[in-house]
CSV table of C-alpha atoms in Angstrom, one decimal:
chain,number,residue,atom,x,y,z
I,176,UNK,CA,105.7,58.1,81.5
I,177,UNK,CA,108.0,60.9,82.4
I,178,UNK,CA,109.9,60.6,79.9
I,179,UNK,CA,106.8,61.4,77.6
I,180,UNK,CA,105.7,63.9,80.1
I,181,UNK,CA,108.7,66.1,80.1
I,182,UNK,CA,108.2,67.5,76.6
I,183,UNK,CA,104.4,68.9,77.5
I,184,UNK,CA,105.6,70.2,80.2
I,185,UNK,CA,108.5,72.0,79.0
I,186,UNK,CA,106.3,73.1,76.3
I,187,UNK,CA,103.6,74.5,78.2
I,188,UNK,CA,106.0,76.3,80.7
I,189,UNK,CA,107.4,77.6,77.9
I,190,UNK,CA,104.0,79.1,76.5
I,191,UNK,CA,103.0,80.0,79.9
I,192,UNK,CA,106.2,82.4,80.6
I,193,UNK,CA,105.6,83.8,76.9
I,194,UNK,CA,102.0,85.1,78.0
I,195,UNK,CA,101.5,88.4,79.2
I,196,UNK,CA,98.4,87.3,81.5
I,197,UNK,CA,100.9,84.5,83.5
I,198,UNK,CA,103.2,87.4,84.4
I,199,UNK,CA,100.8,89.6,84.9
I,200,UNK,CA,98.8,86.7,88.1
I,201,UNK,CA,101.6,84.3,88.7
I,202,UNK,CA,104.9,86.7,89.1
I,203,UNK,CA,103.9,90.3,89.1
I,204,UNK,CA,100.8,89.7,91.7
I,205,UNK,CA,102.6,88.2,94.8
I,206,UNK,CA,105.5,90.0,94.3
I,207,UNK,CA,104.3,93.5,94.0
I,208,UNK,CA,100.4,93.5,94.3
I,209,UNK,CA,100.9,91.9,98.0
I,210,UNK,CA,103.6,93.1,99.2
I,211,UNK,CA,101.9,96.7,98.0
I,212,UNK,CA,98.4,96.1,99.6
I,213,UNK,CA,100.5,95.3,103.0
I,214,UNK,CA,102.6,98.4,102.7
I,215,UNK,CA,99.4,100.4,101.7
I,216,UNK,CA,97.4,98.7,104.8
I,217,UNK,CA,100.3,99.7,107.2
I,218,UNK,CA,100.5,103.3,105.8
I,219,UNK,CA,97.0,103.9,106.0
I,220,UNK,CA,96.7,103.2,109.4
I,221,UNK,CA,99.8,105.0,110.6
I,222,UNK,CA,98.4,108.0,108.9
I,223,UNK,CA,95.8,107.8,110.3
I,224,UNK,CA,96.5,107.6,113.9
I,225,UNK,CA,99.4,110.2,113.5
I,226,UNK,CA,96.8,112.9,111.7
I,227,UNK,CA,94.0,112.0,114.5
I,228,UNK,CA,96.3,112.6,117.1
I,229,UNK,CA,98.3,115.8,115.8
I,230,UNK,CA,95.0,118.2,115.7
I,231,UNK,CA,92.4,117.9,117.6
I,232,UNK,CA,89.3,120.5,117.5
I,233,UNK,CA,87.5,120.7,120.3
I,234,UNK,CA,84.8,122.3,122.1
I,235,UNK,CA,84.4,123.0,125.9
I,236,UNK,CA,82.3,124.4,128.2
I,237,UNK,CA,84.0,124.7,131.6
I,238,UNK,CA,82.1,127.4,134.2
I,239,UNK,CA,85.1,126.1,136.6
I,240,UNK,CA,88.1,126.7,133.8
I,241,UNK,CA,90.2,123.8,135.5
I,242,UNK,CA,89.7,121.2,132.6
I,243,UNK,CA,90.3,123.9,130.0
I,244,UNK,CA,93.5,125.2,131.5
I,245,UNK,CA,94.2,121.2,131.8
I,246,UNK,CA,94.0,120.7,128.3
I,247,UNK,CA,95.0,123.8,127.1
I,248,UNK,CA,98.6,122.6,128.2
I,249,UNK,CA,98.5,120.3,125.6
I,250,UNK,CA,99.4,121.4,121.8
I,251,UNK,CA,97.3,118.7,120.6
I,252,UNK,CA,93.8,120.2,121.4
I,253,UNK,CA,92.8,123.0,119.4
I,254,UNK,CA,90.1,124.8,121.6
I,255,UNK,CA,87.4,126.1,119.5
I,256,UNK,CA,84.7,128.9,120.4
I,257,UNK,CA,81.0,127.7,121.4
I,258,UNK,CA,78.8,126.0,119.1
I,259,UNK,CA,74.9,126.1,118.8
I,260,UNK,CA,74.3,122.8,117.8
I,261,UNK,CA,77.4,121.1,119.7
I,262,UNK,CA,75.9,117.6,118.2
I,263,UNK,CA,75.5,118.6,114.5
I,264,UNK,CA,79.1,120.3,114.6
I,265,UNK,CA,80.2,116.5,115.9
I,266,UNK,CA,79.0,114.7,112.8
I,267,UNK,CA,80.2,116.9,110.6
I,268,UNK,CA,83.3,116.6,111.6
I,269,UNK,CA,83.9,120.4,113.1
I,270,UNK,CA,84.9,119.2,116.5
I,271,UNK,CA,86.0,116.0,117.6
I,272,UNK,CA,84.3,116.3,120.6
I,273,UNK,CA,82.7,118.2,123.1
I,274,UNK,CA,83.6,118.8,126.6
I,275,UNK,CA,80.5,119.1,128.9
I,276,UNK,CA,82.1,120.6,132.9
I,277,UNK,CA,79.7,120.4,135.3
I,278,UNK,CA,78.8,123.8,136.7
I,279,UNK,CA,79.4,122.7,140.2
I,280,UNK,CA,82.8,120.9,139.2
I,281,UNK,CA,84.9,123.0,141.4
I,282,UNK,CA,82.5,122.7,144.4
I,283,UNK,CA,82.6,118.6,144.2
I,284,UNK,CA,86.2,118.7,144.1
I,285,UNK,CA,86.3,121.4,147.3
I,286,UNK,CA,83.7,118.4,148.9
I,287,UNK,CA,85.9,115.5,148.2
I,288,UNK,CA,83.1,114.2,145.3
I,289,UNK,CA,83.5,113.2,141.9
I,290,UNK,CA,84.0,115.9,139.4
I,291,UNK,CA,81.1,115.1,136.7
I,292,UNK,CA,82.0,115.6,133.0
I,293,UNK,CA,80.3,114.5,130.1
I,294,UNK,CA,81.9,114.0,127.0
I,295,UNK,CA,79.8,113.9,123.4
I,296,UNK,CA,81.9,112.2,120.5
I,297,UNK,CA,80.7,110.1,117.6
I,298,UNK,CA,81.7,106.5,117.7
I,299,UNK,CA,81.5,106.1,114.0
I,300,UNK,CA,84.0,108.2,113.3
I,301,UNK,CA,87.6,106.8,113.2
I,302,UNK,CA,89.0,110.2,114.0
I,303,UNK,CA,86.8,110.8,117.3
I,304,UNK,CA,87.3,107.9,118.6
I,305,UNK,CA,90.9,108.5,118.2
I,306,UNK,CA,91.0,111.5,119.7
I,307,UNK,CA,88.6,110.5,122.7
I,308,UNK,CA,91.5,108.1,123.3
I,309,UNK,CA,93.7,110.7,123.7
I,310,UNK,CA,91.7,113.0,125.2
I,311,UNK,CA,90.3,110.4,127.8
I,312,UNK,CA,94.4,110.0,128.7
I,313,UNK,CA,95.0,113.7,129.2
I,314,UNK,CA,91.8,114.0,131.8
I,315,UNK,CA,93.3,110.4,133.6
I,316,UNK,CA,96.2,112.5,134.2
I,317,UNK,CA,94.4,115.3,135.5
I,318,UNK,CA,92.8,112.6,137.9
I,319,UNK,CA,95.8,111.5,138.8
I,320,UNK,CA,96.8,114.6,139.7
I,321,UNK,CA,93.8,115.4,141.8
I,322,UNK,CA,93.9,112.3,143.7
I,323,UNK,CA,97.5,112.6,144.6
I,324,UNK,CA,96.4,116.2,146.3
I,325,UNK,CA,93.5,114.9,148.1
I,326,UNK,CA,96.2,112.4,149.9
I,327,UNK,CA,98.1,115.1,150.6
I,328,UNK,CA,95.4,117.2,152.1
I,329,UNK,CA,94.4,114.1,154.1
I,330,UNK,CA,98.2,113.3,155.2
I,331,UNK,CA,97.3,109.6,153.0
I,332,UNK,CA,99.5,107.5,150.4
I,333,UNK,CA,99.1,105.8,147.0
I,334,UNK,CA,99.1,102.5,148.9
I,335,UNK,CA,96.1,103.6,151.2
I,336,UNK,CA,93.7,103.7,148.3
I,337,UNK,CA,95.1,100.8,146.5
I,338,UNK,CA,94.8,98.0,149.3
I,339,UNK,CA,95.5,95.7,146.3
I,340,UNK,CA,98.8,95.5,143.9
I,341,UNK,CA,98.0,93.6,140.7
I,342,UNK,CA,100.8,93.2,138.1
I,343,UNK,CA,100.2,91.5,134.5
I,344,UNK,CA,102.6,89.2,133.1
I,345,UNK,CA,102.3,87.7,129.6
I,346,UNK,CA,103.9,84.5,129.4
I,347,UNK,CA,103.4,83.9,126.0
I,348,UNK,CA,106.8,84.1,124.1
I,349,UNK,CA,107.6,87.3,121.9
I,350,UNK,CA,107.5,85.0,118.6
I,351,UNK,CA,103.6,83.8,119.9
I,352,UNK,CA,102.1,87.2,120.8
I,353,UNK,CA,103.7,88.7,117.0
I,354,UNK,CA,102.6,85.4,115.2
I,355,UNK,CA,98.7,85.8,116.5
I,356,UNK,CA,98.6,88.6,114.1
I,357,UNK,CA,100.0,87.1,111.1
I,358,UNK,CA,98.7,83.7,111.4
I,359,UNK,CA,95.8,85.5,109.7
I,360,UNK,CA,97.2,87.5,107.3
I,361,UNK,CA,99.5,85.2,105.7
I,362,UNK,CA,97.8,81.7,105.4
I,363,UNK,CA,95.3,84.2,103.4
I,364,UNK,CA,97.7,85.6,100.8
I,365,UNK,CA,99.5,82.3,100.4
I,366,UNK,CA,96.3,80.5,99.8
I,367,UNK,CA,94.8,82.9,97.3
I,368,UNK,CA,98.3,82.7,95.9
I,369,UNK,CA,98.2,79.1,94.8
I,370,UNK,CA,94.7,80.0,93.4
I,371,UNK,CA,95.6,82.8,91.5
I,372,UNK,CA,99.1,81.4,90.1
I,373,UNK,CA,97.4,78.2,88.5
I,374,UNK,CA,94.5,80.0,87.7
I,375,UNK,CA,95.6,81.0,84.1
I,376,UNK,CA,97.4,78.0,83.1
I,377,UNK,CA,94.6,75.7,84.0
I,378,UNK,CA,92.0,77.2,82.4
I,379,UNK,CA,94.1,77.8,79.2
I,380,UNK,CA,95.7,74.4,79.0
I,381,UNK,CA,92.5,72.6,79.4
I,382,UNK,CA,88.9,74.6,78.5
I,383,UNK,CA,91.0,76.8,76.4
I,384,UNK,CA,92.7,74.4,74.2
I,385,UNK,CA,89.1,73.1,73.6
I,386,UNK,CA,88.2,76.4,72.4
I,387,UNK,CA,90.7,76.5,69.9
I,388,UNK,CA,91.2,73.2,69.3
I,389,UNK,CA,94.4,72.5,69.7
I,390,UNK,CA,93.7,69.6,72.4
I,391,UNK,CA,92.0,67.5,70.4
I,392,UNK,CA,95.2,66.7,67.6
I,393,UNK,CA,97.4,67.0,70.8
I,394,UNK,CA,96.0,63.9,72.3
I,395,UNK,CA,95.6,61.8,69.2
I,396,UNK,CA,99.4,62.0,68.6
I,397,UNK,CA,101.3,59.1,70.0
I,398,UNK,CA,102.5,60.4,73.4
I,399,UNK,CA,98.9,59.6,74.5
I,400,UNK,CA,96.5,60.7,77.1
I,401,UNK,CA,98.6,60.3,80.5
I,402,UNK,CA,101.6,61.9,79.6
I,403,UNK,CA,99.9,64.9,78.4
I,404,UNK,CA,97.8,64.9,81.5
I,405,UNK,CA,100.8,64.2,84.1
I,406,UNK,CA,102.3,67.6,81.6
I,407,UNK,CA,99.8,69.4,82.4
I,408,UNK,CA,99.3,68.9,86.2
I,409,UNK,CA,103.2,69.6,86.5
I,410,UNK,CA,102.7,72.3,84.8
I,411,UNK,CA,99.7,74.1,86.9
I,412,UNK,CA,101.1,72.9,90.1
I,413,UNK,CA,104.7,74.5,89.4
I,414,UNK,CA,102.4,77.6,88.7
I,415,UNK,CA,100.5,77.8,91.9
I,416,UNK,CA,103.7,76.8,93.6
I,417,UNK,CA,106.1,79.0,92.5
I,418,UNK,CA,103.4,81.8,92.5
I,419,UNK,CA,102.7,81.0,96.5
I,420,UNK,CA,106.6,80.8,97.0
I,421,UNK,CA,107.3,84.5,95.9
I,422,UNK,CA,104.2,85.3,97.7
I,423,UNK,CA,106.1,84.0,100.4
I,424,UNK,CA,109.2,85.7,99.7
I,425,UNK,CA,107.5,89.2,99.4
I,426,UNK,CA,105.9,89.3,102.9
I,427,UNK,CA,108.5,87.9,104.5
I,428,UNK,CA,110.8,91.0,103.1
I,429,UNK,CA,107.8,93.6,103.7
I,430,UNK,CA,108.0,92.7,107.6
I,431,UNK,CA,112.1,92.7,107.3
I,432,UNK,CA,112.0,96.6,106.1
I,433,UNK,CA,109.1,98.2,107.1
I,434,UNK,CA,107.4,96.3,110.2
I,435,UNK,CA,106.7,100.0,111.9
I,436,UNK,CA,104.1,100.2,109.8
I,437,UNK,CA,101.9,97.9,111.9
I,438,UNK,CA,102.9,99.4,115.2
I,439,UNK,CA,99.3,98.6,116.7
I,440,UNK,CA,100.0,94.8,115.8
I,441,UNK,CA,103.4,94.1,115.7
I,442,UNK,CA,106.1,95.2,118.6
I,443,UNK,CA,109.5,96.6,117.7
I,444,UNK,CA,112.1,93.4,117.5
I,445,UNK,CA,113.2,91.7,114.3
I,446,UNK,CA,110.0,89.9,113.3
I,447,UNK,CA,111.7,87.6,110.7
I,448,UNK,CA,114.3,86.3,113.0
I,449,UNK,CA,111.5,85.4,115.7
I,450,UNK,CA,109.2,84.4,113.5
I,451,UNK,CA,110.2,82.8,109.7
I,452,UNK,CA,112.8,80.0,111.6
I,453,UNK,CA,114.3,77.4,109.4
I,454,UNK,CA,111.1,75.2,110.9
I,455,UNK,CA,109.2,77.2,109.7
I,456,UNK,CA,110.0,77.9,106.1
I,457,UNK,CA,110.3,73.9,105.4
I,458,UNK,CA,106.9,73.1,106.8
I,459,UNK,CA,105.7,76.2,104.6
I,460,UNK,CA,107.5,74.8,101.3
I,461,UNK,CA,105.9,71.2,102.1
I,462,UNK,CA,102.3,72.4,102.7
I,463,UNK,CA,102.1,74.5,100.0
I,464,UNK,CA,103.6,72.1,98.0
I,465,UNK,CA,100.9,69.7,98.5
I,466,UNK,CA,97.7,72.4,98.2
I,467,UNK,CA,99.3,73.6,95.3
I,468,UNK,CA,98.6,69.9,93.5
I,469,UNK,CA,95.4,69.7,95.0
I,470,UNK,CA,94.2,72.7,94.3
I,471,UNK,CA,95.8,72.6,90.5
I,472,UNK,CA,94.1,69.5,89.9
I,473,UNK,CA,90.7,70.8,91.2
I,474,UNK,CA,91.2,73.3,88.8
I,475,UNK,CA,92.0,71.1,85.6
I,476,UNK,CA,89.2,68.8,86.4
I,477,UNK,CA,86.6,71.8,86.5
I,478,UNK,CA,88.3,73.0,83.4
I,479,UNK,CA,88.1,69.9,82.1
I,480,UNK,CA,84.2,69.5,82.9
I,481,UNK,CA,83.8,73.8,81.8
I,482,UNK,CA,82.5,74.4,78.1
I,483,UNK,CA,84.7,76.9,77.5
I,484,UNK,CA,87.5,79.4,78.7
I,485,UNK,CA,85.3,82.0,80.6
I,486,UNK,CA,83.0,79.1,81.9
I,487,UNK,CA,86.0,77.6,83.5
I,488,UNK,CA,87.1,80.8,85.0
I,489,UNK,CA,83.5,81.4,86.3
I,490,UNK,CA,83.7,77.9,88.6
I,491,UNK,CA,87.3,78.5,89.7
I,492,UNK,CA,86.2,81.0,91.2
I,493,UNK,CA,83.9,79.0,93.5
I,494,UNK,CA,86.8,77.8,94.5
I,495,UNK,CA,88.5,80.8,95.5
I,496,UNK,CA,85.8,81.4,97.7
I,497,UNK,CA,85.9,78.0,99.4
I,498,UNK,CA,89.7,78.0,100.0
I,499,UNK,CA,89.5,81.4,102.0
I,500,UNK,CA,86.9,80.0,104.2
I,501,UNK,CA,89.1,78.1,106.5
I,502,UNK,CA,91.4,81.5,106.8
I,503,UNK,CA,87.6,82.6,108.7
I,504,UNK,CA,86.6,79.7,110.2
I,505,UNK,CA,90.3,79.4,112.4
I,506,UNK,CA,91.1,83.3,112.7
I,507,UNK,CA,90.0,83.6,116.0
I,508,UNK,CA,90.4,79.9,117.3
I,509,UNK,CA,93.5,80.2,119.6
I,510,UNK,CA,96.6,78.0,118.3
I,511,UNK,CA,96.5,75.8,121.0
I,512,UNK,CA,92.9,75.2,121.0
I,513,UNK,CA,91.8,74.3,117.3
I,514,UNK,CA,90.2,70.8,117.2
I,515,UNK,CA,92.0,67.8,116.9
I,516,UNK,CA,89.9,66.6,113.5
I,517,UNK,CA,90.3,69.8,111.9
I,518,UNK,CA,93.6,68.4,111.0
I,519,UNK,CA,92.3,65.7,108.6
I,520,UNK,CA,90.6,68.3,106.7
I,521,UNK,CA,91.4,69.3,103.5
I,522,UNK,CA,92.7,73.1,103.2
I,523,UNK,CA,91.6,73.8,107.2
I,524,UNK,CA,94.4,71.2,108.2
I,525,UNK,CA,96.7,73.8,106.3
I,526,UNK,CA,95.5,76.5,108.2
I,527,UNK,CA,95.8,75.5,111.1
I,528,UNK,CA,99.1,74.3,110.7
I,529,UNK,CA,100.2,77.2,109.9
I,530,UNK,CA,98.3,78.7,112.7
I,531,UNK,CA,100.0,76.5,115.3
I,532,UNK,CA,103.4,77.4,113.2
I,533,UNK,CA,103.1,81.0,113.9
I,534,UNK,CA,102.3,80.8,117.6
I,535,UNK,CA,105.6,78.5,118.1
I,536,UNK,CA,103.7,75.2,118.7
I,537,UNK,CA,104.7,72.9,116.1
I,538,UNK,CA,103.1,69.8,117.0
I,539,UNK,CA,104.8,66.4,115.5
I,540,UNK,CA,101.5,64.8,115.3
I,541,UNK,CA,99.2,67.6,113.6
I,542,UNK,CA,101.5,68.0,111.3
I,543,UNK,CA,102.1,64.2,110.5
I,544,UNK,CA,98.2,64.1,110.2
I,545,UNK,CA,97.9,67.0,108.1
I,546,UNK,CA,100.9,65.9,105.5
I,547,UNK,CA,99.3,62.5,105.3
I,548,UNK,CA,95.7,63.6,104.9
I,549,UNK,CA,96.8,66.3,102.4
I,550,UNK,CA,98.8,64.0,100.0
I,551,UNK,CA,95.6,61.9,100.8
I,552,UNK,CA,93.6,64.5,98.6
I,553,UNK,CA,95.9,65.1,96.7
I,554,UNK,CA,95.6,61.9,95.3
I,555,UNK,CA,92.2,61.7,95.0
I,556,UNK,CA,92.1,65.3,93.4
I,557,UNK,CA,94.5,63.6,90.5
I,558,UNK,CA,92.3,60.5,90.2
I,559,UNK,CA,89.0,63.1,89.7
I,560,UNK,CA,91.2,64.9,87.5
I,561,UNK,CA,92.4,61.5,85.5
I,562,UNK,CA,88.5,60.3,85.4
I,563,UNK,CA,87.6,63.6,84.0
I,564,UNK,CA,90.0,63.9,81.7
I,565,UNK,CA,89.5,60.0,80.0
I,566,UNK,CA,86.1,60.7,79.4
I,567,UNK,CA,85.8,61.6,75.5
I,568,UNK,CA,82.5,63.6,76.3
I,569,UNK,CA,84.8,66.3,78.2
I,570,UNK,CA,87.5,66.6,76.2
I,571,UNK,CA,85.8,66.5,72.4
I,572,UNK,CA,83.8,69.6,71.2
């Protein structure tokens, strides 16, 4: 039957690579759209941060003047005059925040008490709360500060008021706390990849032939039915795959060049040597291997079952939305936590494969379970695709 099958699916490769629309979702989106949305991601919030934290109007109202000359030592603040309406000034983004100094300030601090200060920002706005960040750092130093001379006054040390010493270790391994972040992002672009990359072809080699017409003489030649549908599901398959594969590729390069644009999420280090192991790329290739043939067949059979070209597009895209759901479901279920029959799922065993993957836990049985019960759906994704595909009243006009 290969031997029959070879032909089809040389052919349509052949007419795939020759269409515009196939370079345009299976080449040119993973390996610039993705790699672009990261890069723009990353920028956006390193701009952000740096702009928030480089000017900072401000307001302040300090009878004492110890906070202002506090702040004033810092280039960062940009001390405004007095506003009438200190709130409206706020949202509007005049000020990033206020600075409310207790009138008798200088007098609690003279009485050993708690210097009261009140600070009015607006929680909505990225910037503010930025810049209460830093401005909540500058005023922990002043504490510090004021603490230190209270000792002295009282002839005390830093151990007096600290009767205990707790230090934080994190014994997770550098690979683990970096792969928490991306166990996320990429199981999403890698899935949406094998939708996107078959998308085209299976809708065109299926609903679309039936539109024009073409399908009809190609199955009463004598190759037959099963050849040209074995053709086929190579063909949409290879698409997904390859599409996934230099989705693949493209991230793994975006975190080689430019990781410092995630400096909130990912700590300086070589990423891909930590993280993209040998281990790790051949459990990648195999997994998406298999959801690439599931998910290709699911889409021939509901092109198969689809009236027409744009009626076929209109139900794939139900199954965009199903495949992302697992990427939600797992996000914040800890690797080493995720439930043992999660991995006889379809497209949620993947997940959280991968999941485990990132976080260094590769575990000989989930991953036994989750190759066995994919290639289990992948099977029966085939024989849907084979029922569908024998029955005249799908396939005639």
């Amino acid at each position: 039957m290969f031997k029959q099958s070879w032909p089809i699916f040389k052919k349509e490769m052949t007419d795939l690579f020759r269409d515009r629309k196939t370079w345009m979702t299976s080449i040119l989106l993973p390996v610039v759209l993705y790699p672009a949305i990261m890069f723009l991601i990353g920028f956006i919030m390193q701009s952000t941060v740096e702009n928030a934290q480089s000017d900072i109007p401000i307001t302040i109202n300090d009878p004492s003047g110890i906070i202002e000359a506090h702040l004033s030592q810092h280039n960062v603040f940009r001390i405004l005059p007095p506003k009438d309406d200190v709130e409206q000034a706020i949202l509007q983004g005049e000020i990033r925040f206020h600075v409310e100094v207790d009138p008798h300030f200088e007098s609690q601090l003279a009485n050993m008490e708690s210097g009261s200060i009140i600070i009015y920002y607006d929680r909505s706005n990225t910037n503010s709360e930025i810049a209460y960040a830093v401005l909540r750092e500058m005023l922990a130093q002043k504490s510090t500060q004021l603490l230190e001379e209270r000792l002295a006054a009282l002839g005390l040390s830093d151990a007096a008021i600290q009767p205990l010493e707790i230090k934080d270790v994190s014994v997770a391994p550098e690979g683990q706390e970096i792969g928490s972040f991306l166990s996320f992002i990429i199981p999403l672009f890698l899935l949406i990849s094998c939708i996107s990359g078959g998308l085209p072809a299976s809708t065109d080699l299926v609903a679309g032939e039936k539109e024009r017409g073409t399908l009809e003489a190609l199955i009463t030649t004598p190759v037959g039915g099963g050849p040209i549908m074995t053709g086929k599901l190579l063909t949409v398959t290879v698409m997904s795959f390859l599409s996934a594969i230099l989705t693949f590729l493209s991230l793994i390069l975006v975190f080689a060049v430019i990781p410092v644009l995630f400096p909130l999420y990912l700590p300086e280090g070589n990423i891909v040597s930590s993280i993209f192991t040998s281990e790790f790329f051949l459990v990648s290739v195999m997994l998406l291997l298999l959801v690439s043939a599931m998910i290709g067949a699911l889409q021939l059979s509901i092109s198969t079952v689809a009236k027409s070209f744009k009626e076929a597009q209109a139900y794939n895209t139900i199954v965009v939305f199903a495949v992302m759901l697992p990427v939600y479901l797992l996000m914040m279920t800890p690797a080493v936590e995720i439930p043992f029959h999660y991995f006889w799922l379809p497209v949620i065993n993947v997940v959280a494969i991968f999941k485990e993957v990132f976080a260094g836990l590769i575990h000989p049985l989930h991953l036994f379970i989750s190759m066995i019960s994919s290639l289990f759906y992948v099977v029966v994704a085939i024989v849907l695709f084979a029922y569908l595909f024998k029955k005249e009243r799908f396939i005639l006009k």
